[in-house]
Amino acid sequence: MKKVSIFQSIHVKFALIYILLILIAMQIIGAYFVRQLEAQLVENFKNSLNERVILLAYNIEQEMNKERDKKSPTLEEEIRSILQDFVSQDISEVRVIDNKSKVLGTSNPYNQNIVGKRTTDLLIKRTIVAGEMAEKMLVDPKTGHRMYISSTPIKVKNEIKGAIYVIASMENVFAQMRQINNILATGTGIALVITALLGILLAQTITRPISDMHKQALAMAKGNFSRKVKVYGYDEIGQLALSFNNLTKKLQEAQATTEGERRKLESVLTHMTDGVIATDRKGRIILINDAALNILNVSRETVISAPIVTVLGLDEQYTFETLIEERETLILDFSTEEEMYILRASLSVIQKEKGFVNGLIVVLHDITEHEKIDRDRREFVANVSHELRTPLTTMRSYLEALADGAWRDEEIAPRFIEVAQNETERMIRLVNDLLQLSKLDSKDYKLKKTRVDFIPYFHKVIDRFELTKKENVSFVRDFPNEKIIVYMDEDKITQVLDNIISNALKYSPQGGTITFRVEKLEGIIQVSVKDEGVGIPKADLSKIFERFYRVDKARSRKLGGTGLGLAIAKEVVLAHGGRIWAESRERKGTTIYFTLPIEQQKKG
């Protein structure tokens, strides 16, 4: 886990918050205090100055009311004398102006040239006209000091006789304010240092248990639930520590339960014969069991995190969103030209109560055998219908002809009746073969096995065909000169040989040879019947043992076959524990092989 920097530490944050709160409080208090103090000092300065000006105005008023003779000093001289006594450190200049705006005197010895001149100062004119005191504050552009200027009227019996114009420096007031600000800043700094130390100590009491809980959380993430958080007190943080320890215990129990359920689910998924695939909300595979891997013939590494529609080969037809909306069973056809392979995919959406889709569950079933059986059933029904319809149609045609009067014709009637008899026998053979196959398919069917010396038995079967075969077809026998005992159902094996030999005779050309061979191998005998007929195409070779399958349908039906002979032969051989197959080359002939186990008769 990434280490927390010092500036991101909650320990530092607590101390900083504590310091900032104190700093803000001090700033608010300081700003209010300084502002009020400054206003008070400025007000006191104005009041003190105005009181002196009022006293000065009284003295000047007395001088203006005094009667003067030639020997008495002039008003300007008296005013100058009075102003010299009025000068102080804060007052820069005091001027006395009469009601005609003429300057009667000034306290500034360097500005005596203005005496006797008229002033144009608006503040003075306003005072003389209005008879009220006027004041203003400004900054001296030369010194940069803040100056206070006031104009006080001089009244004699409620008549405005002039005004006193005072220019005073307020720098001493603001110098005092700067000293007070420095004292306040120093006090604030000392308070912040003390506050920082207290904040660090206070933060430790909070961050210590939180740090311990952090270590506990890391241990829990690694699967260690044995560690406990130390409880430092029973305040809110102590209660949190107790709750954290209780949570650890509950999580340990929940993990044990979850792990048990996970193992059960994993065992169920592993031993399921059906394939199970789970995806996330984006359609990526997050879980797949071994059965699904075998069904799809893929590896776990290649499909984990891969899109489900791609793995199932549906990316051209569906997106994940449309696949979720489908919510039905899909048939996946992975068949090739050589082999049929069909799967059924059952879809189930993982959805919350509010409708939010979390993923998709796909259950795969291999239905190849079911489809093959269904296909074979449809083909079987179609073939039986076709095989029965052909003779029945023929019989109906001939019987209608006979009913229409053909029975009176001595030449046509016997031929029509013969055809009806042949078609009837053909249907009887077909029905008998179907019944035979039905018995062989039955689980309750049992063979009547006896011990048979196979070589003499095979000779008898061949001899029977030797009497009825065409004169231009020859038989060749290749048998070992030894006694071979086979435990078998003699009637059923006879039926197998009859079907195989009958086919060989049907398809043998003029002057052809049929070769019969018996070979004794380890624990079995291998019987083969070889003809020199037209042969069977390679594409049809594996299908000749299927029911109603004919390579040349027209020729086979013309020769009277039902298309069930080799199918019956296959079922009988398999029931005896052997196997049957064919080898053929076009225009070179066909060889039918089957094996039978050599075994002794078992008791019971």
PDB file of N, CA, C and O in Angstrom, residues 479-549:
ATOM      1  N   PHE A 479     -10.470 -71.573 -45.194  1.00  0.00           N
ATOM      2  CA  PHE A 479     -10.716 -71.818 -43.777  1.00  0.00           C
ATOM      3  C   PHE A 479      -9.510 -72.513 -43.159  1.00  0.00           C
ATOM      4  O   PHE A 479      -8.803 -73.284 -43.826  1.00  0.00           O
ATOM      5  N   PRO A 480      -9.246 -72.311 -41.891  1.00  0.00           N
ATOM      6  CA  PRO A 480      -8.150 -73.030 -41.209  1.00  0.00           C
ATOM      7  C   PRO A 480      -8.563 -74.491 -40.938  1.00  0.00           C
ATOM      8  O   PRO A 480      -9.735 -74.793 -40.738  1.00  0.00           O
ATOM      9  N   ASN A 481      -7.573 -75.368 -40.897  1.00  0.00           N
ATOM     10  CA  ASN A 481      -7.828 -76.801 -40.652  1.00  0.00           C
ATOM     11  C   ASN A 481      -7.744 -77.090 -39.157  1.00  0.00           C
ATOM     12  O   ASN A 481      -6.840 -77.778 -38.684  1.00  0.00           O
ATOM     13  N   GLU A 482      -8.659 -76.538 -38.412  1.00  0.00           N
ATOM     14  CA  GLU A 482      -8.684 -76.780 -36.967  1.00  0.00           C
ATOM     15  C   GLU A 482     -10.106 -76.583 -36.461  1.00  0.00           C
ATOM     16  O   GLU A 482     -10.959 -76.002 -37.137  1.00  0.00           O
ATOM     17  N   LYS A 483     -10.314 -77.061 -35.272  1.00  0.00           N
ATOM     18  CA  LYS A 483     -11.629 -76.965 -34.679  1.00  0.00           C
ATOM     19  C   LYS A 483     -11.723 -75.648 -33.911  1.00  0.00           C
ATOM     20  O   LYS A 483     -10.901 -75.354 -33.050  1.00  0.00           O
ATOM     21  N   ILE A 484     -12.733 -74.841 -34.264  1.00  0.00           N
ATOM     22  CA  ILE A 484     -12.933 -73.543 -33.595  1.00  0.00           C
ATOM     23  C   ILE A 484     -14.327 -73.558 -33.001  1.00  0.00           C
ATOM     24  O   ILE A 484     -15.326 -73.609 -33.725  1.00  0.00           O
ATOM     25  N   ILE A 485     -14.394 -73.552 -31.672  1.00  0.00           N
ATOM     26  CA  ILE A 485     -15.677 -73.568 -30.979  1.00  0.00           C
ATOM     27  C   ILE A 485     -16.069 -72.120 -30.642  1.00  0.00           C
ATOM     28  O   ILE A 485     -15.307 -71.378 -30.017  1.00  0.00           O
ATOM     29  N   VAL A 486     -17.277 -71.742 -31.046  1.00  0.00           N
ATOM     30  CA  VAL A 486     -17.803 -70.403 -30.768  1.00  0.00           C
ATOM     31  C   VAL A 486     -19.114 -70.578 -30.016  1.00  0.00           C
ATOM     32  O   VAL A 486     -19.972 -71.359 -30.425  1.00  0.00           O
ATOM     33  N   TYR A 487     -19.255 -69.805 -28.946  1.00  0.00           N
ATOM     34  CA  TYR A 487     -20.475 -69.820 -28.159  1.00  0.00           C
ATOM     35  C   TYR A 487     -21.388 -68.734 -28.722  1.00  0.00           C
ATOM     36  O   TYR A 487     -21.172 -67.543 -28.516  1.00  0.00           O
ATOM     37  N   MET A 488     -22.460 -69.136 -29.465  1.00  0.00           N
ATOM     38  CA  MET A 488     -23.261 -68.153 -30.198  1.00  0.00           C
ATOM     39  C   MET A 488     -24.677 -68.664 -30.401  1.00  0.00           C
ATOM     40  O   MET A 488     -24.976 -69.841 -30.168  1.00  0.00           O
ATOM     41  N   ASP A 489     -25.553 -67.714 -30.860  1.00  0.00           N
ATOM     42  CA  ASP A 489     -26.916 -68.047 -31.257  1.00  0.00           C
ATOM     43  C   ASP A 489     -26.852 -68.436 -32.737  1.00  0.00           C
ATOM     44  O   ASP A 489     -26.686 -67.591 -33.613  1.00  0.00           O
ATOM     45  N   GLU A 490     -26.987 -69.734 -32.992  1.00  0.00           N
ATOM     46  CA  GLU A 490     -26.753 -70.244 -34.353  1.00  0.00           C
ATOM     47  C   GLU A 490     -27.731 -69.638 -35.352  1.00  0.00           C
ATOM     48  O   GLU A 490     -27.342 -69.276 -36.471  1.00  0.00           O
ATOM     49  N   ASP A 491     -28.997 -69.510 -34.982  1.00  0.00           N
ATOM     50  CA  ASP A 491     -29.989 -68.961 -35.908  1.00  0.00           C
ATOM     51  C   ASP A 491     -29.665 -67.516 -36.280  1.00  0.00           C
ATOM     52  O   ASP A 491     -29.786 -67.110 -37.448  1.00  0.00           O
ATOM     53  N   LYS A 492     -29.266 -66.711 -35.287  1.00  0.00           N
ATOM     54  CA  LYS A 492     -28.994 -65.306 -35.558  1.00  0.00           C
ATOM     55  C   LYS A 492     -27.743 -65.125 -36.420  1.00  0.00           C
ATOM     56  O   LYS A 492     -27.723 -64.297 -37.335  1.00  0.00           O
ATOM     57  N   ILE A 493     -26.699 -65.899 -36.139  1.00  0.00           N
ATOM     58  CA  ILE A 493     -25.484 -65.779 -36.956  1.00  0.00           C
ATOM     59  C   ILE A 493     -25.764 -66.274 -38.372  1.00  0.00           C
ATOM     60  O   ILE A 493     -25.220 -65.746 -39.357  1.00  0.00           O
ATOM     61  N   THR A 494     -26.647 -67.274 -38.481  1.00  0.00           N
ATOM     62  CA  THR A 494     -27.048 -67.737 -39.817  1.00  0.00           C
ATOM     63  C   THR A 494     -27.731 -66.605 -40.587  1.00  0.00           C
ATOM     64  O   THR A 494     -27.492 -66.404 -41.789  1.00  0.00           O
ATOM     65  N   GLN A 495     -28.585 -65.855 -39.889  1.00  0.00           N
ATOM     66  CA  GLN A 495     -29.256 -64.717 -40.523  1.00  0.00           C
ATOM     67  C   GLN A 495     -28.230 -63.664 -40.961  1.00  0.00           C
ATOM     68  O   GLN A 495     -28.361 -63.066 -42.038  1.00  0.00           O
ATOM     69  N   VAL A 496     -27.194 -63.449 -40.145  1.00  0.00           N
ATOM     70  CA  VAL A 496     -26.139 -62.486 -40.502  1.00  0.00           C
ATOM     71  C   VAL A 496     -25.448 -62.938 -41.788  1.00  0.00           C
ATOM     72  O   VAL A 496     -25.267 -62.156 -42.737  1.00  0.00           O
ATOM     73  N   LEU A 497     -25.041 -64.208 -41.800  1.00  0.00           N
ATOM     74  CA  LEU A 497     -24.340 -64.732 -42.986  1.00  0.00           C
ATOM     75  C   LEU A 497     -25.248 -64.718 -44.210  1.00  0.00           C
ATOM     76  O   LEU A 497     -24.792 -64.421 -45.332  1.00  0.00           O
ATOM     77  N   ASP A 498     -26.541 -65.049 -44.028  1.00  0.00           N
ATOM     78  CA  ASP A 498     -27.475 -65.030 -45.156  1.00  0.00           C
ATOM     79  C   ASP A 498     -27.554 -63.629 -45.769  1.00  0.00           C
ATOM     80  O   ASP A 498     -27.522 -63.477 -47.001  1.00  0.00           O
ATOM     81  N   ASN A 499     -27.661 -62.599 -44.906  1.00  0.00           N
ATOM     82  CA  ASN A 499     -27.763 -61.227 -45.423  1.00  0.00           C
ATOM     83  C   ASN A 499     -26.484 -60.826 -46.167  1.00  0.00           C
ATOM     84  O   ASN A 499     -26.541 -60.207 -47.233  1.00  0.00           O
ATOM     85  N   ILE A 500     -25.331 -61.179 -45.596  1.00  0.00           N
ATOM     86  CA  ILE A 500     -24.067 -60.771 -46.214  1.00  0.00           C
ATOM     87  C   ILE A 500     -23.866 -61.510 -47.544  1.00  0.00           C
ATOM     88  O   ILE A 500     -23.499 -60.901 -48.564  1.00  0.00           O
ATOM     89  N   ILE A 501     -24.114 -62.826 -47.543  1.00  0.00           N
ATOM     90  CA  ILE A 501     -23.889 -63.616 -48.760  1.00  0.00           C
ATOM     91  C   ILE A 501     -24.908 -63.243 -49.837  1.00  0.00           C
ATOM     92  O   ILE A 501     -24.586 -63.171 -51.034  1.00  0.00           O
ATOM     93  N   SER A 502     -26.163 -62.956 -49.407  1.00  0.00           N
ATOM     94  CA  SER A 502     -27.184 -62.551 -50.385  1.00  0.00           C
ATOM     95  C   SER A 502     -26.777 -61.262 -51.082  1.00  0.00           C
ATOM     96  O   SER A 502     -26.905 -61.133 -52.309  1.00  0.00           O
ATOM     97  N   ASN A 503     -26.258 -60.311 -50.336  1.00  0.00           N
ATOM     98  CA  ASN A 503     -25.788 -59.064 -50.944  1.00  0.00           C
ATOM     99  C   ASN A 503     -24.625 -59.315 -51.900  1.00  0.00           C
ATOM    100  O   ASN A 503     -24.545 -58.705 -52.969  1.00  0.00           O
ATOM    101  N   ALA A 504     -23.726 -60.194 -51.500  1.00  0.00           N
ATOM    102  CA  ALA A 504     -22.585 -60.493 -52.364  1.00  0.00           C
ATOM    103  C   ALA A 504     -23.045 -61.111 -53.687  1.00  0.00           C
ATOM    104  O   ALA A 504     -22.520 -60.778 -54.760  1.00  0.00           O
ATOM    105  N   LEU A 505     -24.052 -62.000 -53.619  1.00  0.00           N
ATOM    106  CA  LEU A 505     -24.570 -62.608 -54.843  1.00  0.00           C
ATOM    107  C   LEU A 505     -25.301 -61.580 -55.707  1.00  0.00           C
ATOM    108  O   LEU A 505     -25.204 -61.604 -56.943  1.00  0.00           O
ATOM    109  N   LYS A 506     -26.046 -60.680 -55.072  1.00  0.00           N
ATOM    110  CA  LYS A 506     -26.815 -59.684 -55.824  1.00  0.00           C
ATOM    111  C   LYS A 506     -25.897 -58.796 -56.651  1.00  0.00           C
ATOM    112  O   LYS A 506     -26.204 -58.455 -57.800  1.00  0.00           O
ATOM    113  N   TYR A 507     -24.771 -58.428 -56.067  1.00  0.00           N
ATOM    114  CA  TYR A 507     -23.923 -57.417 -56.715  1.00  0.00           C
ATOM    115  C   TYR A 507     -22.714 -58.014 -57.429  1.00  0.00           C
ATOM    116  O   TYR A 507     -21.875 -57.268 -57.943  1.00  0.00           O
ATOM    117  N   SER A 508     -22.623 -59.363 -57.451  1.00  0.00           N
ATOM    118  CA  SER A 508     -21.497 -59.988 -58.169  1.00  0.00           C
ATOM    119  C   SER A 508     -21.743 -59.946 -59.676  1.00  0.00           C
ATOM    120  O   SER A 508     -22.857 -60.225 -60.145  1.00  0.00           O
ATOM    121  N   PRO A 509     -20.746 -59.585 -60.484  1.00  0.00           N
ATOM    122  CA  PRO A 509     -20.917 -59.545 -61.943  1.00  0.00           C
ATOM    123  C   PRO A 509     -20.864 -60.954 -62.558  1.00  0.00           C
ATOM    124  O   PRO A 509     -20.567 -61.942 -61.864  1.00  0.00           O
ATOM    125  N   GLN A 510     -21.134 -61.018 -63.833  1.00  0.00           N
ATOM    126  CA  GLN A 510     -21.032 -62.303 -64.546  1.00  0.00           C
ATOM    127  C   GLN A 510     -19.595 -62.821 -64.470  1.00  0.00           C
ATOM    128  O   GLN A 510     -18.650 -62.097 -64.759  1.00  0.00           O
ATOM    129  N   GLY A 511     -19.433 -64.098 -64.042  1.00  0.00           N
ATOM    130  CA  GLY A 511     -18.108 -64.698 -63.933  1.00  0.00           C
ATOM    131  C   GLY A 511     -17.347 -64.265 -62.704  1.00  0.00           C
ATOM    132  O   GLY A 511     -16.138 -64.526 -62.607  1.00  0.00           O
ATOM    133  N   GLY A 512     -18.032 -63.639 -61.778  1.00  0.00           N
ATOM    134  CA  GLY A 512     -17.353 -63.154 -60.571  1.00  0.00           C
ATOM    135  C   GLY A 512     -17.099 -64.261 -59.573  1.00  0.00           C
ATOM    136  O   GLY A 512     -17.623 -65.377 -59.676  1.00  0.00           O
ATOM    137  N   THR A 513     -16.294 -63.912 -58.559  1.00  0.00           N
ATOM    138  CA  THR A 513     -15.927 -64.872 -57.519  1.00  0.00           C
ATOM    139  C   THR A 513     -16.245 -64.280 -56.157  1.00  0.00           C
ATOM    140  O   THR A 513     -15.974 -63.104 -55.899  1.00  0.00           O
ATOM    141  N   ILE A 514     -16.796 -65.111 -55.285  1.00  0.00           N
ATOM    142  CA  ILE A 514     -17.052 -64.711 -53.903  1.00  0.00           C
ATOM    143  C   ILE A 514     -16.130 -65.538 -53.018  1.00  0.00           C
ATOM    144  O   ILE A 514     -16.141 -66.770 -53.079  1.00  0.00           O
ATOM    145  N   THR A 515     -15.349 -64.846 -52.207  1.00  0.00           N
ATOM    146  CA  THR A 515     -14.349 -65.511 -51.371  1.00  0.00           C
ATOM    147  C   THR A 515     -14.796 -65.462 -49.922  1.00  0.00           C
ATOM    148  O   THR A 515     -15.101 -64.388 -49.387  1.00  0.00           O
ATOM    149  N   PHE A 516     -14.814 -66.651 -49.274  1.00  0.00           N
ATOM    150  CA  PHE A 516     -15.166 -66.779 -47.864  1.00  0.00           C
ATOM    151  C   PHE A 516     -13.891 -67.108 -47.096  1.00  0.00           C
ATOM    152  O   PHE A 516     -13.146 -68.017 -47.463  1.00  0.00           O
ATOM    153  N   ARG A 517     -13.651 -66.355 -46.021  1.00  0.00           N
ATOM    154  CA  ARG A 517     -12.405 -66.558 -45.270  1.00  0.00           C
ATOM    155  C   ARG A 517     -12.722 -66.490 -43.777  1.00  0.00           C
ATOM    156  O   ARG A 517     -13.510 -65.692 -43.322  1.00  0.00           O
ATOM    157  N   VAL A 518     -12.031 -67.369 -43.016  1.00  0.00           N
ATOM    158  CA  VAL A 518     -12.108 -67.383 -41.557  1.00  0.00           C
ATOM    159  C   VAL A 518     -10.688 -67.358 -41.022  1.00  0.00           C
ATOM    160  O   VAL A 518      -9.846 -68.179 -41.443  1.00  0.00           O
ATOM    161  N   GLU A 519     -10.417 -66.403 -40.105  1.00  0.00           N
ATOM    162  CA  GLU A 519      -9.093 -66.300 -39.489  1.00  0.00           C
ATOM    163  C   GLU A 519      -9.258 -66.352 -37.979  1.00  0.00           C
ATOM    164  O   GLU A 519     -10.127 -65.679 -37.418  1.00  0.00           O
ATOM    165  N   LYS A 520      -8.388 -67.144 -37.340  1.00  0.00           N
ATOM    166  CA  LYS A 520      -8.404 -67.237 -35.885  1.00  0.00           C
ATOM    167  C   LYS A 520      -7.360 -66.265 -35.335  1.00  0.00           C
ATOM    168  O   LYS A 520      -6.169 -66.402 -35.603  1.00  0.00           O
ATOM    169  N   LEU A 521      -7.832 -65.302 -34.573  1.00  0.00           N
ATOM    170  CA  LEU A 521      -6.951 -64.319 -33.956  1.00  0.00           C
ATOM    171  C   LEU A 521      -6.961 -64.512 -32.448  1.00  0.00           C
ATOM    172  O   LEU A 521      -7.513 -65.506 -31.948  1.00  0.00           O
ATOM    173  N   GLU A 522      -6.373 -63.612 -31.712  1.00  0.00           N
ATOM    174  CA  GLU A 522      -6.284 -63.757 -30.263  1.00  0.00           C
ATOM    175  C   GLU A 522      -7.640 -63.546 -29.611  1.00  0.00           C
ATOM    176  O   GLU A 522      -8.134 -62.428 -29.518  1.00  0.00           O
ATOM    177  N   GLY A 523      -8.287 -64.643 -29.193  1.00  0.00           N
ATOM    178  CA  GLY A 523      -9.555 -64.588 -28.491  1.00  0.00           C
ATOM    179  C   GLY A 523     -10.760 -64.391 -29.378  1.00  0.00           C
ATOM    180  O   GLY A 523     -11.881 -64.367 -28.885  1.00  0.00           O
ATOM    181  N   ILE A 524     -10.593 -64.233 -30.708  1.00  0.00           N
ATOM    182  CA  ILE A 524     -11.719 -64.010 -31.605  1.00  0.00           C
ATOM    183  C   ILE A 524     -11.466 -64.739 -32.914  1.00  0.00           C
ATOM    184  O   ILE A 524     -10.343 -65.170 -33.210  1.00  0.00           O
ATOM    185  N   ILE A 525     -12.564 -64.881 -33.688  1.00  0.00           N
ATOM    186  CA  ILE A 525     -12.416 -65.304 -35.087  1.00  0.00           C
ATOM    187  C   ILE A 525     -12.911 -64.150 -35.951  1.00  0.00           C
ATOM    188  O   ILE A 525     -13.822 -63.413 -35.583  1.00  0.00           O
ATOM    189  N   GLN A 526     -12.243 -64.008 -37.104  1.00  0.00           N
ATOM    190  CA  GLN A 526     -12.620 -62.949 -38.047  1.00  0.00           C
ATOM    191  C   GLN A 526     -13.129 -63.601 -39.317  1.00  0.00           C
ATOM    192  O   GLN A 526     -12.412 -64.348 -39.985  1.00  0.00           O
ATOM    193  N   VAL A 527     -14.418 -63.305 -39.623  1.00  0.00           N
ATOM    194  CA  VAL A 527     -15.073 -63.887 -40.792  1.00  0.00           C
ATOM    195  C   VAL A 527     -15.202 -62.788 -41.837  1.00  0.00           C
ATOM    196  O   VAL A 527     -15.572 -61.657 -41.522  1.00  0.00           O
ATOM    197  N   SER A 528     -14.906 -63.142 -43.098  1.00  0.00           N
ATOM    198  CA  SER A 528     -15.035 -62.141 -44.161  1.00  0.00           C
ATOM    199  C   SER A 528     -15.650 -62.777 -45.397  1.00  0.00           C
ATOM    200  O   SER A 528     -15.432 -63.959 -45.681  1.00  0.00           O
ATOM    201  N   VAL A 529     -16.474 -61.950 -46.107  1.00  0.00           N
ATOM    202  CA  VAL A 529     -17.082 -62.368 -47.368  1.00  0.00           C
ATOM    203  C   VAL A 529     -16.731 -61.292 -48.393  1.00  0.00           C
ATOM    204  O   VAL A 529     -17.129 -60.132 -48.241  1.00  0.00           O
ATOM    205  N   LYS A 530     -16.013 -61.676 -49.441  1.00  0.00           N
ATOM    206  CA  LYS A 530     -15.531 -60.727 -50.444  1.00  0.00           C
ATOM    207  C   LYS A 530     -16.149 -61.033 -51.797  1.00  0.00           C
ATOM    208  O   LYS A 530     -16.171 -62.173 -52.223  1.00  0.00           O
ATOM    209  N   ASP A 531     -16.674 -59.956 -52.443  1.00  0.00           N
ATOM    210  CA  ASP A 531     -17.214 -60.118 -53.793  1.00  0.00           C
ATOM    211  C   ASP A 531     -16.402 -59.256 -54.751  1.00  0.00           C
ATOM    212  O   ASP A 531     -15.489 -58.529 -54.354  1.00  0.00           O
ATOM    213  N   GLU A 532     -16.732 -59.339 -56.020  1.00  0.00           N
ATOM    214  CA  GLU A 532     -16.032 -58.570 -57.053  1.00  0.00           C
ATOM    215  C   GLU A 532     -17.014 -57.655 -57.781  1.00  0.00           C
ATOM    216  O   GLU A 532     -16.932 -57.468 -58.986  1.00  0.00           O
ATOM    217  N   GLY A 533     -17.939 -57.071 -56.988  1.00  0.00           N
ATOM    218  CA  GLY A 533     -18.980 -56.226 -57.572  1.00  0.00           C
ATOM    219  C   GLY A 533     -18.494 -54.804 -57.855  1.00  0.00           C
ATOM    220  O   GLY A 533     -17.298 -54.521 -57.947  1.00  0.00           O
ATOM    221  N   VAL A 534     -19.473 -53.919 -57.947  1.00  0.00           N
ATOM    222  CA  VAL A 534     -19.173 -52.532 -58.331  1.00  0.00           C
ATOM    223  C   VAL A 534     -18.488 -51.768 -57.196  1.00  0.00           C
ATOM    224  O   VAL A 534     -17.913 -50.701 -57.420  1.00  0.00           O
ATOM    225  N   GLY A 535     -18.548 -52.279 -55.976  1.00  0.00           N
ATOM    226  CA  GLY A 535     -17.925 -51.591 -54.851  1.00  0.00           C
ATOM    227  C   GLY A 535     -18.811 -50.492 -54.284  1.00  0.00           C
ATOM    228  O   GLY A 535     -19.884 -50.201 -54.789  1.00  0.00           O
ATOM    229  N   ILE A 536     -18.324 -49.915 -53.227  1.00  0.00           N
ATOM    230  CA  ILE A 536     -19.080 -48.869 -52.515  1.00  0.00           C
ATOM    231  C   ILE A 536     -18.203 -47.617 -52.442  1.00  0.00           C
ATOM    232  O   ILE A 536     -17.021 -47.696 -52.076  1.00  0.00           O
ATOM    233  N   PRO A 537     -18.747 -46.449 -52.785  1.00  0.00           N
ATOM    234  CA  PRO A 537     -17.960 -45.209 -52.655  1.00  0.00           C
ATOM    235  C   PRO A 537     -17.491 -45.007 -51.214  1.00  0.00           C
ATOM    236  O   PRO A 537     -18.167 -45.397 -50.261  1.00  0.00           O
ATOM    237  N   LYS A 538     -16.349 -44.359 -51.062  1.00  0.00           N
ATOM    238  CA  LYS A 538     -15.763 -44.149 -49.739  1.00  0.00           C
ATOM    239  C   LYS A 538     -16.697 -43.344 -48.831  1.00  0.00           C
ATOM    240  O   LYS A 538     -16.782 -43.589 -47.629  1.00  0.00           O
ATOM    241  N   ALA A 539     -17.405 -42.369 -49.401  1.00  0.00           N
ATOM    242  CA  ALA A 539     -18.307 -41.527 -48.606  1.00  0.00           C
ATOM    243  C   ALA A 539     -19.473 -42.328 -48.042  1.00  0.00           C
ATOM    244  O   ALA A 539     -20.055 -41.952 -47.017  1.00  0.00           O
ATOM    245  N   ASP A 540     -19.858 -43.443 -48.720  1.00  0.00           N
ATOM    246  CA  ASP A 540     -21.005 -44.240 -48.274  1.00  0.00           C
ATOM    247  C   ASP A 540     -20.607 -45.433 -47.427  1.00  0.00           C
ATOM    248  O   ASP A 540     -21.472 -46.111 -46.872  1.00  0.00           O
ATOM    249  N   LEU A 541     -19.300 -45.698 -47.308  1.00  0.00           N
ATOM    250  CA  LEU A 541     -18.847 -46.939 -46.694  1.00  0.00           C
ATOM    251  C   LEU A 541     -19.251 -47.039 -45.226  1.00  0.00           C
ATOM    252  O   LEU A 541     -19.637 -48.105 -44.747  1.00  0.00           O
ATOM    253  N   SER A 542     -19.184 -45.915 -44.497  1.00  0.00           N
ATOM    254  CA  SER A 542     -19.498 -45.948 -43.061  1.00  0.00           C
ATOM    255  C   SER A 542     -20.996 -45.950 -42.793  1.00  0.00           C
ATOM    256  O   SER A 542     -21.415 -46.095 -41.642  1.00  0.00           O
ATOM    257  N   LYS A 543     -21.838 -45.799 -43.839  1.00  0.00           N
ATOM    258  CA  LYS A 543     -23.277 -45.689 -43.643  1.00  0.00           C
ATOM    259  C   LYS A 543     -24.048 -46.932 -44.056  1.00  0.00           C
ATOM    260  O   LYS A 543     -25.262 -46.967 -43.895  1.00  0.00           O
ATOM    261  N   ILE A 544     -23.355 -47.936 -44.605  1.00  0.00           N
ATOM    262  CA  ILE A 544     -24.094 -49.075 -45.164  1.00  0.00           C
ATOM    263  C   ILE A 544     -24.755 -49.932 -44.090  1.00  0.00           C
ATOM    264  O   ILE A 544     -25.649 -50.728 -44.398  1.00  0.00           O
ATOM    265  N   PHE A 545     -24.335 -49.756 -42.791  1.00  0.00           N
ATOM    266  CA  PHE A 545     -24.948 -50.530 -41.730  1.00  0.00           C
ATOM    267  C   PHE A 545     -26.106 -49.780 -41.076  1.00  0.00           C
ATOM    268  O   PHE A 545     -26.658 -50.245 -40.083  1.00  0.00           O
ATOM    269  N   GLU A 546     -26.431 -48.581 -41.607  1.00  0.00           N
ATOM    270  CA  GLU A 546     -27.585 -47.855 -41.102  1.00  0.00           C
ATOM    271  C   GLU A 546     -28.860 -48.415 -41.703  1.00  0.00           C
ATOM    272  O   GLU A 546     -28.854 -48.956 -42.814  1.00  0.00           O
ATOM    273  N   ARG A 547     -29.953 -48.235 -40.999  1.00  0.00           N
ATOM    274  CA  ARG A 547     -31.227 -48.814 -41.433  1.00  0.00           C
ATOM    275  C   ARG A 547     -31.757 -48.097 -42.665  1.00  0.00           C
ATOM    276  O   ARG A 547     -31.759 -46.873 -42.713  1.00  0.00           O
ATOM    277  N   PHE A 548     -32.165 -48.868 -43.632  1.00  0.00           N
ATOM    278  CA  PHE A 548     -32.740 -48.398 -44.902  1.00  0.00           C
ATOM    279  C   PHE A 548     -31.734 -47.673 -45.791  1.00  0.00           C
ATOM    280  O   PHE A 548     -32.118 -47.038 -46.759  1.00  0.00           O
ATOM    281  N   TYR A 549     -30.445 -47.765 -45.455  1.00  0.00           N
ATOM    282  CA  TYR A 549     -29.466 -47.067 -46.294  1.00  0.00           C
ATOM    283  C   TYR A 549     -29.099 -47.952 -47.487  1.00  0.00           C
ATOM    284  O   TYR A 549     -28.784 -49.120 -47.346  1.00  0.00           O
TER     285      TYR A 549
END
